[in-house]
Coordinates of C-alpha atoms in Angstrom, one line a residue:
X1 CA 2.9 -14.7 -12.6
X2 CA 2.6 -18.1 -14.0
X3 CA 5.6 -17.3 -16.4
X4 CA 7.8 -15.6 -13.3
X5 CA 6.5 -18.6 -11.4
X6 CA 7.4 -21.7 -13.6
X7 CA 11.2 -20.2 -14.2
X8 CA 11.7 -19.8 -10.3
X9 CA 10.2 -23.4 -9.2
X10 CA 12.7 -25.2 -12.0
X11 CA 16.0 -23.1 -11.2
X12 CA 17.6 -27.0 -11.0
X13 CA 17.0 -27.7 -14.6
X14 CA 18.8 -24.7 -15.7
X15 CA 20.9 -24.7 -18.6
X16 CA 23.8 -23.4 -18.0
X17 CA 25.0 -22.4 -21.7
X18 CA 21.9 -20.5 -22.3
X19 CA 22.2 -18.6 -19.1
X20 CA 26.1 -18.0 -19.9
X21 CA 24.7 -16.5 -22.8
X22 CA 22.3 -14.4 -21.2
X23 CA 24.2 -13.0 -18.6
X24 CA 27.2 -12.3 -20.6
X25 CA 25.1 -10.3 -23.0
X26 CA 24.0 -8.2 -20.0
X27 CA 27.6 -8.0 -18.6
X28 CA 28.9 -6.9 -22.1
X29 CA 25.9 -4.2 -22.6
X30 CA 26.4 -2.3 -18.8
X31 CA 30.4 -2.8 -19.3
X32 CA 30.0 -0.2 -22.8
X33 CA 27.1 1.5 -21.4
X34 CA 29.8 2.5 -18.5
X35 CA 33.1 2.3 -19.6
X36 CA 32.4 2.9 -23.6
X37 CA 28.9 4.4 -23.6
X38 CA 29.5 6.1 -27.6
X39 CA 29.4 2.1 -28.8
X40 CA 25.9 0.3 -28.6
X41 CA 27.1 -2.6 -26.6
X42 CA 23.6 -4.2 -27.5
X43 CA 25.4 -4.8 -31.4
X44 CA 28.5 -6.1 -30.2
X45 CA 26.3 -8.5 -27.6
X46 CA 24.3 -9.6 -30.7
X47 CA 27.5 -10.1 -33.0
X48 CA 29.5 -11.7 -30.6
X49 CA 26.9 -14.4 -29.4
X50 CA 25.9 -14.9 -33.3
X51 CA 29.7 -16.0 -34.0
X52 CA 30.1 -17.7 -30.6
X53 CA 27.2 -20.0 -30.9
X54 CA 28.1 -20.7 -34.4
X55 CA 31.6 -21.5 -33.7
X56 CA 30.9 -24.2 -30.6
X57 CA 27.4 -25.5 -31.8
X58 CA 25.6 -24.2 -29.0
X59 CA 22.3 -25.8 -30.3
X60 CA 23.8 -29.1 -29.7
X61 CA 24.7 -28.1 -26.1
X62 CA 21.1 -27.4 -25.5
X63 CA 20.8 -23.7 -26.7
X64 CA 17.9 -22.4 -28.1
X65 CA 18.5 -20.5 -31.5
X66 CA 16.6 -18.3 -33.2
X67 CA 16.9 -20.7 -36.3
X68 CA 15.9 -20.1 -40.0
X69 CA 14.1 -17.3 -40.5
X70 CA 11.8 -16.3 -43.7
X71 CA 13.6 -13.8 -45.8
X72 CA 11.8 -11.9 -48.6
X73 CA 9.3 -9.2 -49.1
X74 CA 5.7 -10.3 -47.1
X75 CA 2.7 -11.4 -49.3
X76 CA 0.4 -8.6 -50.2
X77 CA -3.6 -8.9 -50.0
X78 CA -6.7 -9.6 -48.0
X79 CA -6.1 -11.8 -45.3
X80 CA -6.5 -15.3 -45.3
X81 CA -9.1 -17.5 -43.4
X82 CA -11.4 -14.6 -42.2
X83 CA -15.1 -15.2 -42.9
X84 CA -18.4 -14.9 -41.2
X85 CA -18.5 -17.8 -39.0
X86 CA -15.0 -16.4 -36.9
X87 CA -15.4 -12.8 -37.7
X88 CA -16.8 -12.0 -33.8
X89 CA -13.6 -13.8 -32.5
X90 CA -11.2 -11.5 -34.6
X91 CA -13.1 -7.9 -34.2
X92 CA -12.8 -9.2 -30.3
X93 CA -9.1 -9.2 -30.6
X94 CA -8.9 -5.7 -32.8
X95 CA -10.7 -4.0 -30.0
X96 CA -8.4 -5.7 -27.4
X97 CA -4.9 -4.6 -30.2
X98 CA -6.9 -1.2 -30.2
X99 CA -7.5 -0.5 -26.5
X100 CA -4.0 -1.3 -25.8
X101 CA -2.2 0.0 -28.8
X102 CA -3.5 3.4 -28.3
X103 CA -2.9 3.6 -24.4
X104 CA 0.4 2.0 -24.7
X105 CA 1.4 4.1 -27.3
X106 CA 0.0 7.7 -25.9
X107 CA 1.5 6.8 -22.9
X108 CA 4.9 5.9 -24.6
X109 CA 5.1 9.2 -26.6
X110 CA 3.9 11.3 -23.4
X111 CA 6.4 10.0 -21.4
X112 CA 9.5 10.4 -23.4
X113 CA 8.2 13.7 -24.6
X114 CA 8.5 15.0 -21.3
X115 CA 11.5 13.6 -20.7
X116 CA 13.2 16.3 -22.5
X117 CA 10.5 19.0 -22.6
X118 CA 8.9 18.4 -26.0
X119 CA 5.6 18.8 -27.4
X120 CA 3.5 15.5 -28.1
X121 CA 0.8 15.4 -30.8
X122 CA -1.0 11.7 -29.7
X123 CA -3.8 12.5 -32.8
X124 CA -1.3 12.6 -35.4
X125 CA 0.4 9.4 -33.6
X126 CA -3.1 7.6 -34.2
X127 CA -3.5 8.6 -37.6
X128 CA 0.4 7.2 -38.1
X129 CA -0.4 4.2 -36.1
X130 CA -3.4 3.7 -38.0
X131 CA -2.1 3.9 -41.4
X132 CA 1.0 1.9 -40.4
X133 CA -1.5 -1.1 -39.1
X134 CA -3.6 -1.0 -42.3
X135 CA -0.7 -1.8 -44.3
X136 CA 0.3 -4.6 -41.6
X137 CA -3.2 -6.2 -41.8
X138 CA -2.4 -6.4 -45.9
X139 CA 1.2 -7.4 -45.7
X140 CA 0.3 -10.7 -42.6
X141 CA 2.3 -8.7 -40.3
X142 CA 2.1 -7.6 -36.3
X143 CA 0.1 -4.6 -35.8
X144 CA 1.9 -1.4 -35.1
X145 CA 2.4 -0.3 -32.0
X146 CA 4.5 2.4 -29.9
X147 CA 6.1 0.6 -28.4
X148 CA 8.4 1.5 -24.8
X149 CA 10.9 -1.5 -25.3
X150 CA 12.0 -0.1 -28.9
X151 CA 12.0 4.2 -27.8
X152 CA 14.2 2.5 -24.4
X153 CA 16.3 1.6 -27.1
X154 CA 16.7 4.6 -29.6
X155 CA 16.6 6.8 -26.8
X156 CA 19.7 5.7 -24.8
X157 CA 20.9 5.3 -28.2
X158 CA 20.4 9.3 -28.5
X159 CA 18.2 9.3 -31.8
X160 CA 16.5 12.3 -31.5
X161 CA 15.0 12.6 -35.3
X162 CA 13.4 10.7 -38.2
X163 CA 16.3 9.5 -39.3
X164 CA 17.2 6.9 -36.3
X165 CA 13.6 5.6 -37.5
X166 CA 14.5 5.6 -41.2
X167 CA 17.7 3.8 -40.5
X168 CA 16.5 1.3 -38.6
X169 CA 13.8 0.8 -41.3
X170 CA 16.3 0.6 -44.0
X171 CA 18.6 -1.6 -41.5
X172 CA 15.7 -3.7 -41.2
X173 CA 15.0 -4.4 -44.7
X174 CA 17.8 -5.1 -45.6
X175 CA 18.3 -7.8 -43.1
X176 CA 15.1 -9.4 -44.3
X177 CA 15.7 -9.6 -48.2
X178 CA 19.2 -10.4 -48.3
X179 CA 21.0 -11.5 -44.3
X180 CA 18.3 -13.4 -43.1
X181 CA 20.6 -16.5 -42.7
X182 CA 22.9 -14.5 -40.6
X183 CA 20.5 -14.8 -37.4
X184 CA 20.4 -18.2 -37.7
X185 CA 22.6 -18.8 -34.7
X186 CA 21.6 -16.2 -32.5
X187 CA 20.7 -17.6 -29.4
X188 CA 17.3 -16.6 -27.9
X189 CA 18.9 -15.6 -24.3
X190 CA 21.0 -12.8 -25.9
X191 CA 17.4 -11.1 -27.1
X192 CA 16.2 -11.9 -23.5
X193 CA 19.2 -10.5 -22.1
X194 CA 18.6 -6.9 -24.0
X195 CA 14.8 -7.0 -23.7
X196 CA 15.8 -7.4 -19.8
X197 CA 17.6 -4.6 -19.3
X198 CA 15.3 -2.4 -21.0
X199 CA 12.2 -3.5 -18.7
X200 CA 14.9 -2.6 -15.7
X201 CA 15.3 1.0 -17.8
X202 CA 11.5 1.6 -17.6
X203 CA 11.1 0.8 -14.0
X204 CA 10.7 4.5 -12.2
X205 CA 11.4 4.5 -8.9
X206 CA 11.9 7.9 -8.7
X207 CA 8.4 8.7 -10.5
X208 CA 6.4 6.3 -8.0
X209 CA 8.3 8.2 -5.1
X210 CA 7.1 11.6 -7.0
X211 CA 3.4 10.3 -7.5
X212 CA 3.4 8.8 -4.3
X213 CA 4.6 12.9 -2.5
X214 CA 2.3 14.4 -4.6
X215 CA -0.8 12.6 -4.9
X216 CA -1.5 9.2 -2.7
X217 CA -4.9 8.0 -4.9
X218 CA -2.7 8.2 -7.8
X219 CA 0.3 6.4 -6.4
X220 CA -2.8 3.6 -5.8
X221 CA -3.8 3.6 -9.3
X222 CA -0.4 3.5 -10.4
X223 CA 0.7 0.8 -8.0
X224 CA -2.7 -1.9 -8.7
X225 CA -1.9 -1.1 -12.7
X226 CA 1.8 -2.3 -12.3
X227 CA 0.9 -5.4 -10.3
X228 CA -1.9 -6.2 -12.6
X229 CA 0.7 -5.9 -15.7
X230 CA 2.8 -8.7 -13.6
X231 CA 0.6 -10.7 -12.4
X232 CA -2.3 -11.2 -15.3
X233 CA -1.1 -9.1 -18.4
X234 CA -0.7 -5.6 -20.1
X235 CA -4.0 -5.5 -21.5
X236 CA -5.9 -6.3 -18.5
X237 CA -3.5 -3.9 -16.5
X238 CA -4.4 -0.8 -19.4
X239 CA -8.3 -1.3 -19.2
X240 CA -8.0 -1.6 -15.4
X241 CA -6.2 1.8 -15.2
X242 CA -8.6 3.5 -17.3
X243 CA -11.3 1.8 -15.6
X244 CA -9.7 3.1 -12.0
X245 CA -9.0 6.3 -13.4
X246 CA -12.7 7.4 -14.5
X247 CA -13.6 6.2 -11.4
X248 CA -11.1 8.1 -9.5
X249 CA -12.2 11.3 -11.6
X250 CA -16.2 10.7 -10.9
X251 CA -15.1 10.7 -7.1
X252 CA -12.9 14.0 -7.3
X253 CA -16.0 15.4 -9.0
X254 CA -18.7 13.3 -6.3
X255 CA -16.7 15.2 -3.5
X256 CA -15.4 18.6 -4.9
X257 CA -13.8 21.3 -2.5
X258 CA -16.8 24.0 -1.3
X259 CA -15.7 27.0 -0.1
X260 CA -18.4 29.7 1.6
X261 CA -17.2 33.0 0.1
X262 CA -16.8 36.3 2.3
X263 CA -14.8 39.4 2.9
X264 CA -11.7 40.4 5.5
X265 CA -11.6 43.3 7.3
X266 CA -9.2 44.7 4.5
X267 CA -11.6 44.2 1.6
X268 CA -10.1 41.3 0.6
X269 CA -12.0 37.9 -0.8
X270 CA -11.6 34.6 1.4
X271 CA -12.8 31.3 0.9
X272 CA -13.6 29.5 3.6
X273 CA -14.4 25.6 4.4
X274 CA -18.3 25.2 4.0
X275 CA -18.9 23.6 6.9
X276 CA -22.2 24.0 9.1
X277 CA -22.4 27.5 10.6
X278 CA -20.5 29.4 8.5
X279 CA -21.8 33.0 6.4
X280 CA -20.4 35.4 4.3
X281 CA -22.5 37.8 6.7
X282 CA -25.3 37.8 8.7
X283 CA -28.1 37.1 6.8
X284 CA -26.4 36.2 3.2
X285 CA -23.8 33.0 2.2
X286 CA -21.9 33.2 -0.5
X287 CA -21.1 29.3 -2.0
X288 CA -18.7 28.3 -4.3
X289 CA -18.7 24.9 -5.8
X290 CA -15.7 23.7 -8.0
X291 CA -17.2 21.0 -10.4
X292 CA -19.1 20.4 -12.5
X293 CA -22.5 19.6 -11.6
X294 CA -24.4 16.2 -12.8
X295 CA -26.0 13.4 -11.8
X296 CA -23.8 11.9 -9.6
X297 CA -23.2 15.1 -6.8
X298 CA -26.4 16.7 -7.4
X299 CA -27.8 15.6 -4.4
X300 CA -24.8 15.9 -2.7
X301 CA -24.9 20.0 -3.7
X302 CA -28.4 20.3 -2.6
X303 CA -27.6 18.6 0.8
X304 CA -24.5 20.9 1.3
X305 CA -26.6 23.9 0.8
X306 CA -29.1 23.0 3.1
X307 CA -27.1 22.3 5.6
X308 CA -25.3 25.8 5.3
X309 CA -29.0 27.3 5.7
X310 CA -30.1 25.4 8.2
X311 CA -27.2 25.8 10.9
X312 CA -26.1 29.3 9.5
X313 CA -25.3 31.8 12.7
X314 CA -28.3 34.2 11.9
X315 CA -31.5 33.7 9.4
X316 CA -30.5 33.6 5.9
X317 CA -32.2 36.3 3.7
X318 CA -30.5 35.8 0.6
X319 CA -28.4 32.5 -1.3
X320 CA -25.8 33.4 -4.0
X321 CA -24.4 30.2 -5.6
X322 CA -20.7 31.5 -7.3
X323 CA -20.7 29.1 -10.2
X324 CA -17.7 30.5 -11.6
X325 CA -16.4 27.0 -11.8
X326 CA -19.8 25.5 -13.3
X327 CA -19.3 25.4 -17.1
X328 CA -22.3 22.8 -17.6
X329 CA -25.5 21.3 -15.8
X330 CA -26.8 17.6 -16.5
X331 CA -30.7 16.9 -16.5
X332 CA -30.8 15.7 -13.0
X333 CA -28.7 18.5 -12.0
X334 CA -30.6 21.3 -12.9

């Protein structure tokens, strides 16, 4: 909010270079995407700024560059400057990379797995991930991560195998070791430009509208972890979803759907609500109770049961508890 805030409280002092460069980066990358969508309009964006800026200066007319950037292979070995007296301080900000690495990334993968109806292995994506940020914490390099802005990309891109990954790798590497000085000009707003239009990409309307038909505390959860994501950050927003969601889950389970069982006049098995004075038949209730039963609805069983007893139609003789659903007891519970 403070970032969104301090760029709409000094629209005056805009620099009008930079934003010509940023908006015509987004004007050349829709124009391809709909008149020339086989052409990644995001290269020729990048290209074009690069010889633009280099050709008019556009540092001097108050552009910010990208500027010289380090070529060569990273340095390999143990990290420097990590000893006893700051090692709390940098296991605090692993557990913050992990926590958001893995949810970010199994929620990456999921998503565009179902996008077109494939299978999604997240274990084998944390054993990749893993590996990948082993080799980044000997190399002085980010951490890896799975990350939405980048599969935006390679997806409307259609790469559908390995190889889009390989090439980019190779791409990559290449760029380092021998065309660093090539990005030199590149003016920052063009990457803003393209990072832009991928957040717009990954805004789903049409999925809040679904959650929102389908399953309203959802929608909720969905709706606080977005405005959390805005307003404070993405790591607070992922442990507040998971947070919301195990609590969301103990509640379904606190509060479960009880059904008294019984028999219509054809034989057939009906559940009905269990609510007070209702019986299977005079003299015997049948109750069904879908969860799981711990410490946290225990009490909650016991009272539903009594209540069923106490205002049943006739005297009950005999109790049958259907725990068809009941796959485990806790401590308290039994």
């Amino acid at each position: 909010f403070q970032q969104q805030w301090a760029w709409i409280s000094n629209l005056a002092s805009i620099s009008w270079p930079t934003f010509a460069f940023g908006i015509g980066t987004i004007i050349i990358i829709l124009g391809f995407k709909r008149f020339v969508p086989k052409v990644p309009g995001a290269i020729v964006a990048v290209v074009l700024a690069i010889a633009i800026s280099s050709a008019i200066d556009a540092q001097a007319d108050g552009v910010a560059i990208v500027g010289a950037v380090q070529g060569g292979f990273p340095p390999i070995g143990l990290p420097q400057g990590i000893s006893m007296n700051n090692i709390g301080i940098c296991l605090g900000i692993a557990f913050s990379c992990f926590v958001l690495i893995i949810a970010q990334s199994a929620a990456t993968s999921r998503s565009f797995a179902m996008k077109h109806g494939q299978k999604v292995d997240v274990n084998r994506d944390i054993v990749g991930l893993s590996g990948a940020s082993f080799a980044a914490g000997l190399s002085g390099t980010f951490v890896v991560n799975g990350s939405p802005t980048k599969t935006q990309i390679l997806d409307e891109e259609k790469g559908r195998t390995q190889l889009a990954n390989l090439t980019m790798s190779i791409v990559v590497l290449l760029v380092v070791l021998f065309f660093t000085a090539l990005l030199t000009d590149m003016p920052k707003a063009v990457l803003a430009g393209i990072v832009f239009l991928i957040g717009i990409d990954l805004i789903d309307i049409p999925g809040f509208k679904r959650i929102f038909a389908r399953r309203r505390n959802e929608f909720v959860v969905a709706l606080i972890t977005a405005i959390t994501v805005c307003v404070v950050g993405v790591e607070q927003g992922v442990v507040l979803a998971i947070v919301l969601s195990i609590l969301d889950l103990i509640r379904r389970q606190y509060a479960p759907s009880n059904f008294v069982v019984g028999i219509d006049a054809k034989g057939d098995t009906v559940y009905q609500a269990a609510t007070a004075g209702t019986q299977t038949a005079p003299g015997l209730i049948v109750f069904r109770y879908d969860a799981e039963l711990f410490y946290a609805n225990a009490n909650r069983f016991v009272d539903d049961v009594e209540l069923l007893v106490d205002d049943a139609p006739d005297p009950v003789t005999w109790l049958v508890a259907d725990a068809t659903a009941l796959t485990d007891i806790d401590y308290s519970a039994g």
